[in-house]
mmCIF file of C-alpha atoms in Angstrom:
data_model
loop_
_atom_site.group_PDB
_atom_site.id
_atom_site.type_symbol
_atom_site.label_atom_id
_atom_site.label_comp_id
_atom_site.label_asym_id
_atom_site.label_seq_id
_atom_site.Cartn_x
_atom_site.Cartn_y
_atom_site.Cartn_z
ATOM 1 C CA UNK A 1 0.154 0.010 0.025
ATOM 2 C CA UNK A 2 1.080 3.382 -0.908
ATOM 3 C CA UNK A 3 -0.049 6.543 1.342
ATOM 4 C CA UNK A 4 -0.219 9.848 -0.421
ATOM 5 C CA UNK A 5 -0.762 12.874 1.938
ATOM 6 C CA UNK A 6 -3.103 15.547 0.502
ATOM 7 C CA UNK A 7 -4.678 15.849 -2.859
ATOM 8 C CA UNK A 8 -3.126 18.852 -4.327
ATOM 9 C CA UNK A 9 -1.596 19.380 -7.498
ATOM 10 C CA UNK A 10 1.216 16.768 -7.407
ATOM 11 C CA UNK A 11 -0.735 14.271 -4.750
ATOM 12 C CA UNK A 12 -4.192 14.002 -7.067
ATOM 13 C CA UNK A 13 -2.125 13.276 -10.081
ATOM 14 C CA UNK A 14 0.353 10.849 -8.147
ATOM 15 C CA UNK A 15 -2.786 8.774 -6.918
ATOM 16 C CA UNK A 16 -4.288 8.879 -10.546
ATOM 17 C CA UNK A 17 -0.846 7.584 -11.934
ATOM 18 C CA UNK A 18 -0.756 4.648 -9.312
ATOM 19 C CA UNK A 19 -4.369 3.507 -9.484
ATOM 20 C CA UNK A 20 -3.855 3.296 -13.469
ATOM 21 C CA UNK A 21 -1.011 0.954 -12.778
ATOM 22 C CA UNK A 22 -3.540 -1.198 -10.223
ATOM 23 C CA UNK A 23 -1.091 -0.074 -7.237
ATOM 24 C CA UNK A 24 -3.136 -0.162 -4.097
ATOM 25 C CA UNK A 25 -2.989 3.562 -3.156
ATOM 26 C CA UNK A 26 -4.611 5.497 -0.054
ATOM 27 C CA UNK A 27 -4.790 9.186 0.216
ATOM 28 C CA UNK A 28 -5.063 11.029 3.416
ATOM 29 C CA UNK A 29 -7.315 14.324 3.219
ATOM 30 C CA UNK A 30 -9.089 16.257 5.362
ATOM 31 C CA UNK A 31 -12.433 16.385 3.340
ATOM 32 C CA UNK A 32 -13.020 12.931 1.804
ATOM 33 C CA UNK A 33 -15.876 14.684 -0.193
ATOM 34 C CA UNK A 34 -13.432 16.880 -2.317
ATOM 35 C CA UNK A 35 -11.329 13.805 -3.289
ATOM 36 C CA UNK A 36 -14.332 11.844 -4.614
ATOM 37 C CA UNK A 37 -12.986 11.603 -8.170
ATOM 38 C CA UNK A 38 -9.824 9.820 -6.787
ATOM 39 C CA UNK A 39 -11.996 7.353 -4.785
ATOM 40 C CA UNK A 40 -14.130 6.511 -8.232
ATOM 41 C CA UNK A 41 -10.880 6.131 -9.928
ATOM 42 C CA UNK A 42 -10.088 3.413 -7.168
ATOM 43 C CA UNK A 43 -8.073 5.152 -4.563
ATOM 44 C CA UNK A 44 -8.725 4.231 -0.805
ATOM 45 C CA UNK A 45 -9.498 7.613 0.515
ATOM 46 C CA UNK A 46 -9.177 8.337 4.410
ATOM 47 C CA UNK A 47 -10.105 11.120 6.654
ATOM 48 C CA UNK A 48 -7.339 12.602 8.519
ATOM 49 C CA UNK A 49 -5.375 15.874 9.390
ATOM 50 C CA UNK A 50 -1.369 16.142 9.530
ATOM 51 C CA UNK A 51 -2.044 18.034 12.665
ATOM 52 C CA UNK A 52 -3.540 14.889 14.590
ATOM 53 C CA UNK A 53 -0.937 12.099 14.857
ATOM 54 C CA UNK A 54 -3.525 9.685 15.508
ATOM 55 C CA UNK A 55 -5.083 10.105 12.206
ATOM 56 C CA UNK A 56 -1.907 9.652 10.577
ATOM 57 C CA UNK A 57 -1.058 6.379 12.392
ATOM 58 C CA UNK A 58 -4.580 4.965 11.276
ATOM 59 C CA UNK A 59 -3.810 5.925 7.534
ATOM 60 C CA UNK A 60 -0.415 4.471 7.930
ATOM 61 C CA UNK A 61 -1.497 0.962 8.856
ATOM 62 C CA UNK A 62 0.256 -1.415 6.200
ATOM 63 C CA UNK A 63 1.857 1.228 4.294
ATOM 64 C CA UNK A 64 5.256 0.287 2.389
ATOM 65 C CA UNK A 65 5.803 3.648 0.966
ATOM 66 C CA UNK A 66 4.656 7.493 1.629
ATOM 67 C CA UNK A 67 4.266 10.064 -1.054
ATOM 68 C CA UNK A 68 4.603 13.016 1.264
ATOM 69 C CA UNK A 69 2.915 16.367 -0.078
ATOM 70 C CA UNK A 70 1.694 19.204 1.935
ATOM 71 C CA UNK A 71 1.859 23.095 2.225
ATOM 72 C CA UNK A 72 5.505 23.055 3.783
ATOM 73 C CA UNK A 73 4.337 23.277 7.271
ATOM 74 C CA UNK A 74 7.072 21.279 9.031
ATOM 75 C CA UNK A 75 5.267 20.282 12.199
ATOM 76 C CA UNK A 76 2.348 18.806 9.959
ATOM 77 C CA UNK A 77 4.973 16.932 7.983
ATOM 78 C CA UNK A 78 7.414 15.868 10.498
ATOM 79 C CA UNK A 79 4.218 14.401 12.072
ATOM 80 C CA UNK A 80 4.231 11.875 9.008
ATOM 81 C CA UNK A 81 7.626 11.278 9.180
ATOM 82 C CA UNK A 82 7.364 10.258 12.771
ATOM 83 C CA UNK A 83 4.248 8.462 12.205
ATOM 84 C CA UNK A 84 5.808 6.474 9.255
ATOM 85 C CA UNK A 85 8.952 5.590 11.606
ATOM 86 C CA UNK A 86 6.706 4.060 14.075
ATOM 87 C CA UNK A 87 4.831 1.930 11.515
ATOM 88 C CA UNK A 88 7.986 0.515 9.910
ATOM 89 C CA UNK A 89 7.335 2.286 6.434
ATOM 90 C CA UNK A 90 10.174 1.315 4.064
ATOM 91 C CA UNK A 91 10.345 4.475 1.783
ATOM 92 C CA UNK A 92 9.258 8.256 1.854
ATOM 93 C CA UNK A 93 9.083 10.328 -1.202
ATOM 94 C CA UNK A 94 9.185 13.942 -0.435
ATOM 95 C CA UNK A 95 8.042 16.630 -2.654
ATOM 96 C CA UNK A 96 10.132 19.774 -1.967
ATOM 97 C CA UNK A 97 11.609 23.112 -3.489
ATOM 98 C CA UNK A 98 14.597 25.065 -3.651
ATOM 99 C CA UNK A 99 14.996 24.567 0.157
ATOM 100 C CA UNK A 100 17.607 26.342 2.430
ATOM 101 C CA UNK A 101 17.665 27.143 6.128
ATOM 102 C CA UNK A 102 18.742 30.591 5.407
ATOM 103 C CA UNK A 103 16.185 31.339 2.637
ATOM 104 C CA UNK A 104 14.448 34.582 3.037
ATOM 105 C CA UNK A 105 11.097 33.077 2.051
ATOM 106 C CA UNK A 106 9.634 31.104 5.008
ATOM 107 C CA UNK A 107 8.162 28.413 2.699
ATOM 108 C CA UNK A 108 11.650 27.337 1.751
ATOM 109 C CA UNK A 109 12.903 27.559 5.225
ATOM 110 C CA UNK A 110 10.193 25.147 6.086
ATOM 111 C CA UNK A 111 10.932 22.820 3.358
ATOM 112 C CA UNK A 112 14.336 22.853 4.581
ATOM 113 C CA UNK A 113 13.618 22.088 8.009
ATOM 114 C CA UNK A 114 11.141 18.863 7.056
ATOM 115 C CA UNK A 115 14.129 17.539 4.673
ATOM 116 C CA UNK A 116 16.358 17.934 7.761
ATOM 117 C CA UNK A 117 14.007 16.037 9.940
ATOM 118 C CA UNK A 118 13.426 13.442 7.479
ATOM 119 C CA UNK A 119 17.341 13.038 7.060
ATOM 120 C CA UNK A 120 17.589 12.758 10.904
ATOM 121 C CA UNK A 121 14.911 10.023 11.180
ATOM 122 C CA UNK A 122 17.167 7.394 9.431
ATOM 123 C CA UNK A 123 14.294 6.383 7.163
ATOM 124 C CA UNK A 124 15.167 5.654 3.596
ATOM 125 C CA UNK A 125 13.606 8.397 1.409
ATOM 126 C CA UNK A 126 13.773 10.407 -1.645
ATOM 127 C CA UNK A 127 13.791 14.325 -2.030
ATOM 128 C CA UNK A 128 12.058 15.989 -5.240
ATOM 129 C CA UNK A 129 13.164 19.522 -5.399
ATOM 130 C CA UNK A 130 11.317 21.097 -8.043
ATOM 131 C CA UNK A 131 11.304 24.199 -10.090
ATOM 132 C CA UNK A 132 8.152 26.463 -10.236
ATOM 133 C CA UNK A 133 5.152 24.574 -11.167
ATOM 134 C CA UNK A 134 3.462 25.335 -14.538
ATOM 135 C CA UNK A 135 0.376 25.022 -12.796
ATOM 136 C CA UNK A 136 0.670 27.920 -11.193
ATOM 137 C CA UNK A 137 -0.065 30.152 -13.922
ATOM 138 C CA UNK A 138 -3.447 28.795 -13.672
ATOM 139 C CA UNK A 139 -3.643 31.429 -10.936
ATOM 140 C CA UNK A 140 -3.188 34.250 -13.471
ATOM 141 C CA UNK A 141 -6.097 32.952 -15.617
ATOM 142 C CA UNK A 142 -8.977 35.291 -14.319
ATOM 143 C CA UNK A 143 -6.360 38.163 -14.731
ATOM 144 C CA UNK A 144 -5.445 36.872 -18.657
ATOM 145 C CA UNK A 145 -9.096 36.235 -19.321
ATOM 146 C CA UNK A 146 -10.347 39.514 -18.273
ATOM 147 C CA UNK A 147 -7.398 41.750 -19.155
ATOM 148 C CA UNK A 148 -5.387 39.702 -22.089
ATOM 149 C CA UNK A 149 -2.247 40.221 -19.444
ATOM 150 C CA UNK A 150 -0.713 39.563 -16.379
ATOM 151 C CA UNK A 151 2.262 40.925 -14.282
ATOM 152 C CA UNK A 152 4.898 40.055 -12.195
ATOM 153 C CA UNK A 153 7.806 41.011 -9.837
ATOM 154 C CA UNK A 154 9.851 38.354 -11.664
ATOM 155 C CA UNK A 155 11.213 41.101 -14.247
ATOM 156 C CA UNK A 156 12.738 39.443 -17.189
ATOM 157 C CA UNK A 157 14.148 36.530 -15.014
ATOM 158 C CA UNK A 158 14.043 32.954 -16.471
ATOM 159 C CA UNK A 159 12.386 29.799 -15.000
ATOM 160 C CA UNK A 160 12.828 26.355 -16.011
ATOM 161 C CA UNK A 161 9.399 25.430 -14.989
ATOM 162 C CA UNK A 162 8.071 21.947 -14.617
ATOM 163 C CA UNK A 163 4.575 20.405 -14.925
ATOM 164 C CA UNK A 164 3.170 19.217 -11.757
ATOM 165 C CA UNK A 165 1.989 16.206 -13.710
ATOM 166 C CA UNK A 166 5.586 15.029 -14.478
ATOM 167 C CA UNK A 167 6.590 15.753 -10.898
ATOM 168 C CA UNK A 168 3.875 13.595 -9.667
ATOM 169 C CA UNK A 169 4.820 10.861 -12.642
ATOM 170 C CA UNK A 170 8.527 11.002 -10.851
ATOM 171 C CA UNK A 171 6.933 10.421 -7.304
ATOM 172 C CA UNK A 172 4.826 7.758 -8.151
ATOM 173 C CA UNK A 173 7.599 5.732 -10.104
ATOM 174 C CA UNK A 174 9.850 6.024 -7.223
ATOM 175 C CA UNK A 175 7.282 5.024 -4.405
ATOM 176 C CA UNK A 176 6.215 1.873 -6.445
ATOM 177 C CA UNK A 177 9.833 0.916 -6.781
ATOM 178 C CA UNK A 178 12.070 2.761 -4.142
ATOM 179 C CA UNK A 179 15.229 0.593 -3.813
ATOM 180 C CA UNK A 180 17.492 2.446 -6.138
ATOM 181 C CA UNK A 181 16.410 5.733 -5.036
ATOM 182 C CA UNK A 182 17.129 5.821 -1.142
ATOM 183 C CA UNK A 183 18.639 9.077 0.386
ATOM 184 C CA UNK A 184 18.767 10.690 -2.948
ATOM 185 C CA UNK A 185 17.798 14.156 -3.727
ATOM 186 C CA UNK A 186 16.626 14.811 -7.582
ATOM 187 C CA UNK A 187 16.276 18.332 -9.126
ATOM 188 C CA UNK A 188 13.058 18.468 -11.542
ATOM 189 C CA UNK A 189 12.875 20.815 -14.190
ATOM 190 C CA UNK A 190 11.093 21.430 -17.613
ATOM 191 C CA UNK A 191 12.840 21.308 -21.016
ATOM 192 C CA UNK A 192 14.127 24.888 -20.915
ATOM 193 C CA UNK A 193 13.950 28.018 -19.136
ATOM 194 C CA UNK A 194 11.368 30.577 -20.091
ATOM 195 C CA UNK A 195 10.928 34.295 -19.416
ATOM 196 C CA UNK A 196 7.474 35.736 -18.711
ATOM 197 C CA UNK A 197 7.403 37.494 -22.195
ATOM 198 C CA UNK A 198 8.136 34.047 -23.654
ATOM 199 C CA UNK A 199 5.515 32.668 -21.745
ATOM 200 C CA UNK A 200 3.082 35.382 -22.840
ATOM 201 C CA UNK A 201 3.852 34.836 -26.437
ATOM 202 C CA UNK A 202 3.410 31.106 -26.019
ATOM 203 C CA UNK A 203 -0.179 31.924 -24.562
ATOM 204 C CA UNK A 204 -0.743 34.583 -27.153
ATOM 205 C CA UNK A 205 -0.082 31.989 -30.190
ATOM 206 C CA UNK A 206 -2.518 29.078 -28.542
ATOM 207 C CA UNK A 207 -5.449 31.649 -27.786
ATOM 208 C CA UNK A 208 -5.357 33.701 -30.974
ATOM 209 C CA UNK A 209 -4.867 37.109 -29.347
ATOM 210 C CA UNK A 210 -2.143 39.221 -27.845
ATOM 211 C CA UNK A 211 -1.154 38.237 -24.088
ATOM 212 C CA UNK A 212 0.896 41.029 -22.513
ATOM 213 C CA UNK A 213 3.196 40.867 -19.672
ATOM 214 C CA UNK A 214 3.761 43.931 -17.399
ATOM 215 C CA UNK A 215 6.743 44.021 -15.166
ATOM 216 C CA UNK A 216 5.686 44.744 -11.233
ATOM 217 C CA UNK A 217 7.475 45.961 -8.245
ATOM 218 C CA UNK A 218 7.311 43.465 -5.031
ATOM 219 C CA UNK A 219 4.673 45.638 -3.388
ATOM 220 C CA UNK A 220 2.622 46.018 -6.659
ATOM 221 C CA UNK A 221 2.867 41.784 -7.186
ATOM 222 C CA UNK A 222 2.025 41.259 -3.479
ATOM 223 C CA UNK A 223 -1.129 43.905 -3.495
ATOM 224 C CA UNK A 224 -2.429 42.261 -6.775
ATOM 225 C CA UNK A 225 -2.387 38.839 -5.204
ATOM 226 C CA UNK A 226 -4.159 40.067 -2.129
ATOM 227 C CA UNK A 227 -6.801 41.535 -4.159
ATOM 228 C CA UNK A 228 -7.117 38.458 -6.323
ATOM 229 C CA UNK A 229 -7.862 36.485 -2.926
ATOM 230 C CA UNK A 230 -4.470 35.127 -1.888
ATOM 231 C CA UNK A 231 -3.994 34.988 1.912
ATOM 232 C CA UNK A 232 -1.256 37.760 2.714
ATOM 233 C CA UNK A 233 1.193 35.468 3.981
ATOM 234 C CA UNK A 234 1.257 33.572 0.728
ATOM 235 C CA UNK A 235 1.149 36.608 -1.333
ATOM 236 C CA UNK A 236 4.152 37.840 0.418
ATOM 237 C CA UNK A 237 6.027 34.710 -0.091
ATOM 238 C CA UNK A 238 4.910 34.315 -3.746
ATOM 239 C CA UNK A 239 6.164 37.933 -4.231
ATOM 240 C CA UNK A 240 9.394 37.219 -2.516
ATOM 241 C CA UNK A 241 10.244 33.991 -4.928
ATOM 242 C CA UNK A 242 9.258 35.985 -8.088
ATOM 243 C CA UNK A 243 11.532 38.781 -6.667
ATOM 244 C CA UNK A 244 14.417 35.892 -6.300
ATOM 245 C CA UNK A 245 13.313 34.943 -10.146
ATOM 246 C CA UNK A 246 14.548 38.210 -11.459
ATOM 247 C CA UNK A 247 17.832 37.793 -10.095
ATOM 248 C CA UNK A 248 18.318 34.273 -11.831
ATOM 249 C CA UNK A 249 17.134 32.253 -8.868
ATOM 250 C CA UNK A 250 14.867 29.860 -11.022
ATOM 251 C CA UNK A 251 17.240 29.960 -14.204
ATOM 252 C CA UNK A 252 17.936 26.182 -14.247
ATOM 253 C CA UNK A 253 17.227 22.827 -15.598
ATOM 254 C CA UNK A 254 18.503 19.482 -15.312
ATOM 255 C CA UNK A 255 18.041 15.972 -16.839
ATOM 256 C CA UNK A 256 17.024 14.316 -13.469
ATOM 257 C CA UNK A 257 13.533 13.864 -14.980
ATOM 258 C CA UNK A 258 13.735 12.750 -18.334
ATOM 259 C CA UNK A 259 16.505 10.158 -16.759
ATOM 260 C CA UNK A 260 14.013 9.145 -14.059
ATOM 261 C CA UNK A 261 10.853 8.967 -16.536
ATOM 262 C CA UNK A 262 12.670 7.834 -19.720
ATOM 263 C CA UNK A 263 10.759 10.488 -21.673
ATOM 264 C CA UNK A 264 11.460 14.351 -21.990
ATOM 265 C CA UNK A 265 9.608 16.553 -19.307
ATOM 266 C CA UNK A 266 6.456 18.427 -20.937
ATOM 267 C CA UNK A 267 7.069 21.812 -22.513
ATOM 268 C CA UNK A 268 5.288 24.874 -21.418
ATOM 269 C CA UNK A 269 3.592 24.748 -24.820
ATOM 270 C CA UNK A 270 2.274 21.354 -24.179
ATOM 271 C CA UNK A 271 0.990 22.358 -20.804
ATOM 272 C CA UNK A 272 -0.682 25.850 -21.980
ATOM 273 C CA UNK A 273 -2.359 23.827 -24.575
ATOM 274 C CA UNK A 274 -3.838 21.318 -22.386
ATOM 275 C CA UNK A 275 -5.075 24.170 -19.998
ATOM 276 C CA UNK A 276 -5.968 26.667 -22.820
ATOM 277 C CA UNK A 277 -9.483 26.784 -22.028
ATOM 278 C CA UNK A 278 -8.918 28.016 -18.480
ATOM 279 C CA UNK A 279 -7.453 31.427 -20.211
ATOM 280 C CA UNK A 280 -10.016 31.847 -22.874
#
């Protein structure tokens, strides 16, 4: 049995891929009603809370591997690690990002704390450090639909954006056959780096109208996200990440993903084509 924590971008796709392979998979969620599609696909959906160790222990029964995906809250994810250790789980696949203990971004410091706790546990594990998800562009869909444009504090910085579906494919493959991946860290990216101007050009071609990109300051970007309904703390961290992108922080690609999957990573154009209706 493979346990997947939470049913977000990576978790839901990992569950879907594992069920397609006829792998027994359990997904831990706070609201099972929101995971009905996963249950219909054959996953065993269980209710639980990462802040409640007893509920994690119940979900961990009979589990051989864990795909650990959550909003980078150290106490919650370390609860999962502790529960997995108690249950004798054989491997944890941890979805992470460009984490470091001295990052100015709280989310990345949290990821670093989780990674350190996982290493200290002594459990066999694999860390997947991903570049920015292409799916994050979906948050811009309302602005693009309404104004045929979007803005960011990323300036002219380039990002090796990766499709969350590809990250999920890596997580699912490793969780199903983890032996060769114990205590390894992989850096996952897309095919190439892309600027926001280039992303706008791709969207323009796909949508048949001009999509423009505007460079914003940190405060302008943060305020725009807050107005769009993003919680202030998250908006602050996102704007920080975009500002670092302007400085070259996300300008990297690796061959880890195609090496692990035996196929190329999806391109931004493939991703945008799949989700074009959201931007129309």
